[in-house]
Amino acid sequence: MKAVRFHEFGGPEVLRYEDVEQPTPGAGQVRVRVAASAFNAADDGMRAGFLPIPVVLPHVPGYDVSGTVDALGEGVSGTTDGGGLQVGDAVIGFLPMERDGGAAEYVIAPADALVPAPRNLPLPDAAALPSVALTAWQALFDLGDLTDGQRVLINGAGGVVGKYAIALAKRAGVHVVATASPRSSSAVRAAGADQVIDHTTTDVLGAVEEQVDVLVNLAPIDPEQFTALVALVRAGGKVVSTTAFMATPSDEARGVTAATVFVLPNRDRLTELVSLVDSGAVQVEVTRRIPLTDLPALHAEAAAGRIAGKVIVQPA
Ligand SMILES: NC(=O)c1ccc[n+]([C@@H]2O[C@H](COP(=O)([O-])OP(=O)(O)OC[C@H]3O[C@@H](n4cnc5c(N)ncnc54)[C@H](OP(=O)(O)O)[C@@H]3O)[C@@H](O)[C@H]2O)c1
């Protein structure tokens, strides 16, 4: 089969489109014929060797995947009762990041990493959902503990994680204050934000009229700017960040705590997210669809900081 792999850590040039033996599923695993994998910023960091993830070389990137179950390993039930899988099932998953991913024609997945794909979008596009939507969920509810009637400020809401976060927060009855530039403000409004602050023209500190219970930061702001935003959180509230490359600030004197997201797979949550997509409560947005042969060029764009939105990668 064809796959993109890197045999050493380094710049985008270490990626090779090459022939690889078709993998065989082991116990508890299935083989998936890949419809698409999604590109995430972490793929860039893993290839460069910057992230503390114990990748074994050579490595196939692309841990978010959609596709069709193609072969079952030992112990995988072969029936859909009790969450089993059958050959031909359309599935999505957030695969273990240290193992080979979906930038290939086939990928081996632990059966318990996969859930049925949403029914109302093209199967390749469904690869855009798993880790990004789980990031939003974990930020809002697992770390932020947000509940009905509370207020959240989402800084950097116009990006990929932000729009899932707005939709999930609104569905939970949370009042959403969002920052977005003119580039993304209409999409942020459409996702359901109650107030949108243009961070390119407005002082966010002055524009938030009532303190929030939780501040979620998704934007690459200066640490000093981030620390200043903590004043917008009520005493006893929380600051949650996905921007793990910088420390998340707190305010001990006022009991404002800090937490950083390191997204983890969660099959039950992903199943719930799929049902929210099917019901129309959550929208999956794909900005670009590229062939697998173009993945090295996409990594070069990412390394140069030029990727906006969600890109999916499809085998020929
Ligand atoms: N820790 C984890 O497990 C994990 C998992 C997934 C993602 N992440 C990280 O989480 C972050 C968000 O992910 P994403 O995919 O949503 O990224 P994204 O699509 O790049 O979105 C970031 C958003 O921040 C906005 N922004 C830029 N500068 C800003 C500023 N000064 N003030 C306010 N907003 C600003 C951007 O512009 P506009 O305002 O023009 O729209 C953009 O919409 C990224 O750093 C990503 O790497 C971490």
Tab-separated table of C-alpha atoms and ligand atoms in Angstrom:
chain	number	residue	atom	x	y	z
A	1	MET	CA	0.000	0.000	0.000
A	2	LYS	CA	1.005	3.646	-0.247
A	3	ALA	CA	1.749	5.654	2.898
A	4	VAL	CA	3.540	8.807	3.951
A	5	ARG	CA	6.167	8.093	6.632
A	6	PHE	CA	9.119	9.714	8.319
A	7	HIS	CA	12.178	7.613	9.171
A	8	GLU	CA	13.868	10.334	11.217
A	9	PHE	CA	12.683	13.463	13.029
A	10	GLY	CA	13.173	16.748	11.202
A	11	GLY	CA	11.676	19.267	8.798
A	12	PRO	CA	8.906	18.504	6.296
A	13	GLU	CA	11.521	17.058	3.927
A	14	VAL	CA	11.800	13.927	6.094
A	15	LEU	CA	8.333	12.837	4.923
A	16	ARG	CA	8.356	10.194	2.179
A	17	TYR	CA	5.453	8.960	0.052
A	18	GLU	CA	6.375	5.292	-0.310
A	19	ASP	CA	5.294	1.678	-0.615
A	20	VAL	CA	4.680	-0.015	2.724
A	21	GLU	CA	3.541	-3.552	3.447
A	22	GLN	CA	-0.202	-3.707	4.099
A	23	PRO	CA	-0.557	-4.170	7.880
A	24	THR	CA	-2.421	-7.090	9.495
A	25	PRO	CA	-4.648	-6.493	12.532
A	26	GLY	CA	-3.594	-8.178	15.786
A	27	ALA	CA	-5.780	-9.167	18.738
A	28	GLY	CA	-8.314	-6.480	19.564
A	29	GLN	CA	-7.467	-4.520	16.414
A	30	VAL	CA	-9.086	-3.894	13.060
A	31	ARG	CA	-7.722	-2.747	9.722
A	32	VAL	CA	-9.405	0.359	8.318
A	33	ARG	CA	-9.381	1.320	4.641
A	34	VAL	CA	-8.709	5.031	5.059
A	35	ALA	CA	-11.179	7.540	3.647
A	36	ALA	CA	-9.161	10.436	5.099
A	37	SER	CA	-6.916	11.486	7.915
A	38	ALA	CA	-6.952	15.019	9.311
A	39	PHE	CA	-3.931	17.261	9.694
A	40	ASN	CA	-3.349	18.654	13.196
A	41	ALA	CA	-0.663	21.035	14.426
A	42	ALA	CA	0.594	18.209	16.644
A	43	ASP	CA	1.476	16.222	13.491
A	44	ASP	CA	3.980	18.952	12.692
A	45	GLY	CA	5.402	18.825	16.230
A	46	MET	CA	5.608	15.026	16.243
A	47	ARG	CA	7.442	14.921	12.895
A	48	ALA	CA	9.860	17.579	14.130
A	49	GLY	CA	10.442	15.555	17.324
A	50	PHE	CA	9.282	18.430	19.546
A	51	LEU	CA	6.443	16.636	21.318
A	52	PRO	CA	7.008	14.168	24.152
A	53	ILE	CA	5.174	11.349	22.392
A	54	PRO	CA	7.084	8.024	22.156
A	55	VAL	CA	6.796	7.614	18.387
A	56	VAL	CA	8.513	4.524	16.913
A	57	LEU	CA	10.296	5.176	13.596
A	58	PRO	CA	9.433	4.900	10.788
A	59	HIS	CA	6.122	6.532	11.618
A	60	VAL	CA	2.944	7.222	9.620
A	61	PRO	CA	1.340	10.493	10.841
A	62	GLY	CA	-2.388	11.261	10.988
A	63	TYR	CA	-4.006	10.178	14.260
A	64	ASP	CA	-7.503	11.464	13.341
A	65	VAL	CA	-9.002	9.102	10.820
A	66	SER	CA	-12.163	8.056	9.009
A	67	GLY	CA	-12.670	4.989	6.868
A	68	THR	CA	-14.235	1.585	6.410
A	69	VAL	CA	-13.461	-1.497	8.490
A	70	ASP	CA	-11.615	-3.850	6.167
A	71	ALA	CA	-10.423	-6.771	8.355
A	72	LEU	CA	-10.952	-7.897	11.952
A	73	GLY	CA	-8.224	-9.109	14.322
A	74	GLU	CA	-8.653	-11.885	16.863
A	75	GLY	CA	-11.199	-11.196	19.559
A	76	VAL	CA	-13.049	-8.433	17.706
A	77	SER	CA	-16.647	-9.535	17.826
A	78	GLY	CA	-17.749	-9.201	14.197
A	79	THR	CA	-21.224	-8.204	15.340
A	80	THR	CA	-22.475	-4.734	16.075
A	81	ASP	CA	-24.141	-5.910	19.332
A	82	GLY	CA	-22.412	-4.408	22.337
A	83	GLY	CA	-20.339	-2.040	20.261
A	84	GLY	CA	-18.572	-4.649	18.084
A	85	LEU	CA	-17.384	-3.928	14.558
A	86	GLN	CA	-18.105	-5.574	11.227
A	87	VAL	CA	-16.231	-5.494	7.951
A	88	GLY	CA	-17.787	-2.668	5.934
A	89	ASP	CA	-18.635	-0.423	8.913
A	90	ALA	CA	-17.961	3.289	8.372
A	91	VAL	CA	-15.940	4.492	11.367
A	92	ILE	CA	-13.958	7.377	12.789
A	93	GLY	CA	-11.344	7.450	15.509
A	94	PHE	CA	-8.684	9.302	17.445
A	95	LEU	CA	-5.879	6.732	17.187
A	96	PRO	CA	-3.083	6.300	19.753
A	97	MET	CA	-0.681	9.084	18.754
A	98	GLU	CA	2.497	7.034	19.174
A	99	ARG	CA	1.309	4.385	16.699
A	100	ASP	CA	1.012	4.570	12.909
A	101	GLY	CA	-1.732	6.908	11.759
A	102	GLY	CA	-3.986	7.324	8.771
A	103	ALA	CA	-1.718	9.019	6.214
A	104	ALA	CA	-1.896	5.778	4.255
A	105	GLU	CA	-4.311	3.594	2.318
A	106	TYR	CA	-4.859	1.360	5.370
A	107	VAL	CA	-4.323	1.783	9.093
A	108	ILE	CA	-4.465	-0.596	12.052
A	109	ALA	CA	-6.677	0.694	14.868
A	110	PRO	CA	-7.553	-0.666	18.294
A	111	ALA	CA	-11.216	-1.660	17.907
A	112	ASP	CA	-12.063	0.356	20.999
A	113	ALA	CA	-10.681	3.557	19.445
A	114	LEU	CA	-13.346	3.534	16.730
A	115	VAL	CA	-16.973	4.644	16.703
A	116	PRO	CA	-19.584	4.651	13.936
A	117	ALA	CA	-19.094	7.643	11.631
A	118	PRO	CA	-21.677	10.431	11.435
A	119	ARG	CA	-24.349	9.593	8.874
A	120	ASN	CA	-24.962	13.078	7.539
A	121	LEU	CA	-21.553	14.037	6.158
A	122	PRO	CA	-19.180	12.558	3.630
A	123	LEU	CA	-16.993	9.896	5.281
A	124	PRO	CA	-13.687	11.660	4.442
A	125	ASP	CA	-14.886	14.903	6.092
A	126	ALA	CA	-15.677	13.015	9.306
A	127	ALA	CA	-11.909	12.657	9.916
A	128	ALA	CA	-11.979	16.347	10.891
A	129	LEU	CA	-14.004	15.660	14.040
A	130	PRO	CA	-12.320	13.416	16.627
A	131	SER	CA	-9.382	15.009	18.459
A	132	VAL	CA	-10.449	18.601	17.815
A	133	ALA	CA	-13.986	18.255	19.125
A	134	LEU	CA	-12.686	16.205	22.071
A	135	THR	CA	-10.261	19.058	22.835
A	136	ALA	CA	-13.172	21.496	23.028
A	137	TRP	CA	-15.172	19.114	25.223
A	138	GLN	CA	-12.297	18.476	27.606
A	139	ALA	CA	-11.555	22.198	27.911
A	140	LEU	CA	-15.151	23.202	28.653
A	141	PHE	CA	-16.454	20.364	30.764
A	142	ASP	CA	-13.679	18.075	32.046
A	143	LEU	CA	-11.338	20.898	33.082
A	144	GLY	CA	-13.663	23.931	33.036
A	145	ASP	CA	-16.574	22.132	34.806
A	146	LEU	CA	-18.987	24.475	33.009
A	147	THR	CA	-22.674	24.021	33.704
A	148	ASP	CA	-26.014	25.461	32.625
A	149	GLY	CA	-26.331	29.190	33.330
A	150	GLN	CA	-22.601	29.891	33.626
A	151	ARG	CA	-20.493	32.218	31.478
A	152	VAL	CA	-17.394	31.431	29.445
A	153	LEU	CA	-14.954	33.673	27.585
A	154	ILE	CA	-13.439	31.798	24.640
A	155	ASN	CA	-10.346	33.635	23.429
A	156	GLY	CA	-9.419	32.580	19.883
A	157	ALA	CA	-12.912	31.265	19.153
A	158	GLY	CA	-12.610	31.708	15.377
A	159	GLY	CA	-10.396	28.680	14.877
A	160	VAL	CA	-11.102	24.994	14.508
A	161	VAL	CA	-11.393	24.130	18.224
A	162	GLY	CA	-13.267	27.358	18.982
A	163	LYS	CA	-16.277	26.699	16.804
A	164	TYR	CA	-16.805	23.262	18.355
A	165	ALA	CA	-16.385	24.869	21.783
A	166	ILE	CA	-19.054	27.495	21.083
A	167	ALA	CA	-21.551	24.919	19.826
A	168	LEU	CA	-20.948	22.584	22.786
A	169	ALA	CA	-21.108	25.385	25.341
A	170	LYS	CA	-24.374	26.790	23.927
A	171	ARG	CA	-25.950	23.349	23.928
A	172	ALA	CA	-25.044	23.072	27.641
A	173	GLY	CA	-26.811	26.378	28.390
A	174	VAL	CA	-23.595	28.378	28.834
A	175	HIS	CA	-23.429	32.097	27.893
A	176	VAL	CA	-20.556	32.465	25.412
A	177	VAL	CA	-18.400	35.556	25.022
A	178	ALA	CA	-15.997	34.992	22.121
A	179	THR	CA	-13.088	36.849	20.589
A	180	ALA	CA	-12.668	36.740	16.818
A	181	SER	CA	-11.144	38.918	14.119
A	182	PRO	CA	-13.246	40.101	11.141
A	183	ARG	CA	-11.872	37.022	9.319
A	184	SER	CA	-13.847	34.660	11.543
A	185	SER	CA	-16.475	36.760	13.349
A	186	SER	CA	-19.446	35.771	11.189
A	187	ALA	CA	-18.623	32.058	11.620
A	188	VAL	CA	-18.325	32.588	15.375
A	189	ARG	CA	-21.732	34.286	15.454
A	190	ALA	CA	-23.206	31.491	13.338
A	191	ALA	CA	-21.796	28.931	15.783
A	192	GLY	CA	-23.916	30.628	18.489
A	193	ALA	CA	-21.683	33.055	20.399
A	194	ASP	CA	-23.734	35.538	22.469
A	195	GLN	CA	-21.111	38.308	22.260
A	196	VAL	CA	-18.266	38.601	19.749
A	197	ILE	CA	-15.325	40.897	20.504
A	198	ASP	CA	-12.982	41.866	17.666
A	199	HIS	CA	-9.577	41.326	19.260
A	200	THR	CA	-7.877	43.270	16.464
A	201	THR	CA	-9.659	46.564	17.266
A	202	THR	CA	-11.037	46.236	20.785
A	203	ASP	CA	-9.498	45.944	24.229
A	204	VAL	CA	-10.926	42.608	25.391
A	205	LEU	CA	-10.422	43.603	29.043
A	206	GLY	CA	-12.752	46.552	28.603
A	207	ALA	CA	-15.333	44.801	26.434
A	208	VAL	CA	-16.357	41.962	28.783
A	209	GLU	CA	-19.095	43.526	30.899
A	210	GLU	CA	-19.569	40.807	33.506
A	211	GLN	CA	-16.910	38.419	34.810
A	212	VAL	CA	-16.975	34.862	33.504
A	213	ASP	CA	-16.844	31.542	35.339
A	214	VAL	CA	-14.281	30.121	32.939
A	215	LEU	CA	-11.754	31.588	30.518
A	216	VAL	CA	-10.754	29.194	27.722
A	217	ASN	CA	-7.711	30.318	25.749
A	218	LEU	CA	-7.185	28.873	22.274
A	219	ALA	CA	-5.101	31.729	20.831
A	220	PRO	CA	-1.340	32.181	20.459
A	221	ILE	CA	-1.230	35.341	22.607
A	222	ASP	CA	1.660	36.723	24.649
A	223	PRO	CA	1.919	35.267	28.184
A	224	GLU	CA	1.482	38.826	29.587
A	225	GLN	CA	-1.764	39.264	27.622
A	226	PHE	CA	-2.966	35.892	28.874
A	227	THR	CA	-2.205	36.796	32.490
A	228	ALA	CA	-4.109	40.087	32.108
A	229	LEU	CA	-7.228	38.211	30.917
A	230	VAL	CA	-7.411	36.327	34.241
A	231	ALA	CA	-8.924	39.490	35.765
A	232	LEU	CA	-12.058	38.700	33.722
A	233	VAL	CA	-12.600	35.453	35.665
A	234	ARG	CA	-14.710	35.604	38.838
A	235	ALA	CA	-13.182	34.608	42.186
A	236	GLY	CA	-13.124	30.802	42.382
A	237	GLY	CA	-13.372	30.447	38.594
A	238	LYS	CA	-11.084	28.617	36.196
A	239	VAL	CA	-8.611	29.333	33.425
A	240	VAL	CA	-8.251	26.552	30.850
A	241	SER	CA	-5.867	26.574	27.934
A	242	THR	CA	-5.120	24.379	24.941
A	243	THR	CA	-1.992	26.377	24.139
A	244	ALA	CA	0.215	23.959	26.011
A	245	PHE	CA	3.428	25.617	24.774
A	246	MET	CA	2.956	28.326	27.452
A	247	ALA	CA	1.985	28.141	31.106
A	248	THR	CA	-1.669	28.681	32.002
A	249	PRO	CA	-1.941	31.566	34.481
A	250	SER	CA	-3.952	31.432	37.716
A	251	ASP	CA	-4.742	33.873	40.509
A	252	GLU	CA	-4.241	32.113	43.804
A	253	ALA	CA	-5.308	35.137	45.866
A	254	ARG	CA	-8.787	35.002	44.285
A	255	GLY	CA	-8.969	31.191	44.063
A	256	VAL	CA	-8.844	31.201	40.239
A	257	THR	CA	-7.270	27.900	39.166
A	258	ALA	CA	-5.417	26.976	35.984
A	259	ALA	CA	-5.551	23.836	33.834
A	260	THR	CA	-3.999	22.875	30.517
A	261	VAL	CA	-5.621	20.491	28.038
A	262	PHE	CA	-3.664	17.491	26.746
A	263	VAL	CA	-6.360	15.914	24.641
A	264	LEU	CA	-7.050	12.227	25.240
A	265	PRO	CA	-9.134	9.739	23.265
A	266	ASN	CA	-12.549	9.084	24.772
A	267	ARG	CA	-14.801	6.645	22.934
A	268	ASP	CA	-18.028	7.484	24.797
A	269	ARG	CA	-17.545	11.228	24.281
A	270	LEU	CA	-16.735	10.696	20.622
A	271	THR	CA	-19.917	8.653	20.223
A	272	GLU	CA	-21.856	11.521	21.794
A	273	LEU	CA	-20.157	14.026	19.515
A	274	VAL	CA	-21.159	11.940	16.489
A	275	SER	CA	-24.786	12.001	17.617
A	276	LEU	CA	-24.556	15.800	17.996
A	277	VAL	CA	-23.236	16.022	14.439
A	278	ASP	CA	-26.053	13.768	13.235
A	279	SER	CA	-28.637	15.946	14.985
A	280	GLY	CA	-27.173	19.124	13.480
A	281	ALA	CA	-26.181	20.556	16.889
A	282	VAL	CA	-22.495	20.462	15.931
A	283	GLN	CA	-21.142	21.307	12.472
A	284	VAL	CA	-17.988	19.755	11.016
A	285	GLU	CA	-16.056	22.199	8.894
A	286	VAL	CA	-13.403	21.131	6.363
A	287	THR	CA	-11.445	23.915	4.702
A	288	ARG	CA	-9.373	21.874	2.251
A	289	ARG	CA	-9.140	18.335	0.928
A	290	ILE	CA	-5.750	17.266	-0.395
A	291	PRO	CA	-4.353	14.024	-1.826
A	292	LEU	CA	-1.933	11.974	0.265
A	293	THR	CA	0.885	12.803	-2.155
A	294	ASP	CA	0.589	16.473	-1.076
A	295	LEU	CA	1.031	15.801	2.666
A	296	PRO	CA	4.754	16.750	2.691
A	297	ALA	CA	3.841	20.101	1.099
A	298	LEU	CA	1.099	20.602	3.706
A	299	HIS	CA	3.637	20.005	6.501
A	300	ALA	CA	5.856	22.628	4.857
A	301	GLU	CA	2.948	25.109	4.938
A	302	ALA	CA	2.326	24.287	8.608
A	303	ALA	CA	5.996	24.701	9.492
A	304	ALA	CA	5.807	28.143	7.849
A	305	GLY	CA	2.681	28.932	9.918
A	306	ARG	CA	0.343	29.271	6.955
A	307	ILE	CA	-2.468	26.775	7.656
A	308	ALA	CA	-5.908	28.061	8.631
A	309	GLY	CA	-8.878	25.801	9.219
A	310	LYS	CA	-9.054	22.040	8.959
A	311	VAL	CA	-7.356	20.122	6.168
A	312	ILE	CA	-8.111	16.486	5.430
A	313	VAL	CA	-5.808	14.165	3.508
A	314	GLN	CA	-7.204	11.513	1.184
A	315	PRO	CA	-5.437	8.488	-0.296
A	316	ALA	CA	-5.747	8.252	-4.099
B	1	LIG	N1	-3.318	20.772	24.055
B	1	LIG	C1	-4.026	20.008	23.223
B	1	LIG	O1	-4.313	18.837	23.491
B	1	LIG	C2	-4.475	20.623	21.931
B	1	LIG	C3	-5.359	19.942	21.078
B	1	LIG	C4	-5.799	20.594	19.932
B	1	LIG	C5	-5.345	21.888	19.644
B	1	LIG	N2	-4.460	22.472	20.469
B	1	LIG	C6	-3.973	23.847	20.252
B	1	LIG	O2	-5.057	24.708	20.562
B	1	LIG	C7	-4.949	25.930	19.822
B	1	LIG	C8	-6.250	26.192	19.075
B	1	LIG	O3	-6.403	25.203	18.076
B	1	LIG	P1	-7.166	25.550	16.728
B	1	LIG	O4	-7.029	24.350	15.863
B	1	LIG	O5	-8.527	26.071	17.025
B	1	LIG	O6	-6.228	26.706	16.171
B	1	LIG	P2	-6.585	27.801	15.076
B	1	LIG	O7	-7.572	27.226	14.130
B	1	LIG	O8	-5.286	28.305	14.588
B	1	LIG	O9	-7.327	28.936	15.923
B	1	LIG	C9	-6.686	29.889	16.739
B	1	LIG	C10	-7.527	31.143	16.687
B	1	LIG	O10	-6.952	32.164	17.486
B	1	LIG	C11	-7.210	33.414	16.851
B	1	LIG	N3	-6.236	34.419	17.273
B	1	LIG	C12	-4.992	34.675	16.789
B	1	LIG	N4	-4.408	35.669	17.472
B	1	LIG	C13	-5.282	36.067	18.413
B	1	LIG	C14	-5.264	37.048	19.443
B	1	LIG	N5	-4.217	37.844	19.630
B	1	LIG	N6	-6.352	37.164	20.237
B	1	LIG	C15	-7.428	36.377	20.072
B	1	LIG	N7	-7.508	35.424	19.104
B	1	LIG	C16	-6.457	35.274	18.292
B	1	LIG	C17	-7.058	33.113	15.386
B	1	LIG	O11	-7.535	34.115	14.521
B	1	LIG	P3	-8.971	34.863	14.200
B	1	LIG	O12	-9.403	35.629	15.402
B	1	LIG	O13	-8.608	35.709	13.029
B	1	LIG	O14	-9.975	33.806	13.846
B	1	LIG	C18	-7.665	31.716	15.274
B	1	LIG	O15	-9.013	31.717	14.946
B	1	LIG	C19	-3.740	25.722	18.894
B	1	LIG	O16	-2.603	26.309	19.502
B	1	LIG	C20	-3.593	24.206	18.832
B	1	LIG	O17	-2.288	23.804	18.518
B	1	LIG	C21	-4.013	21.872	21.607
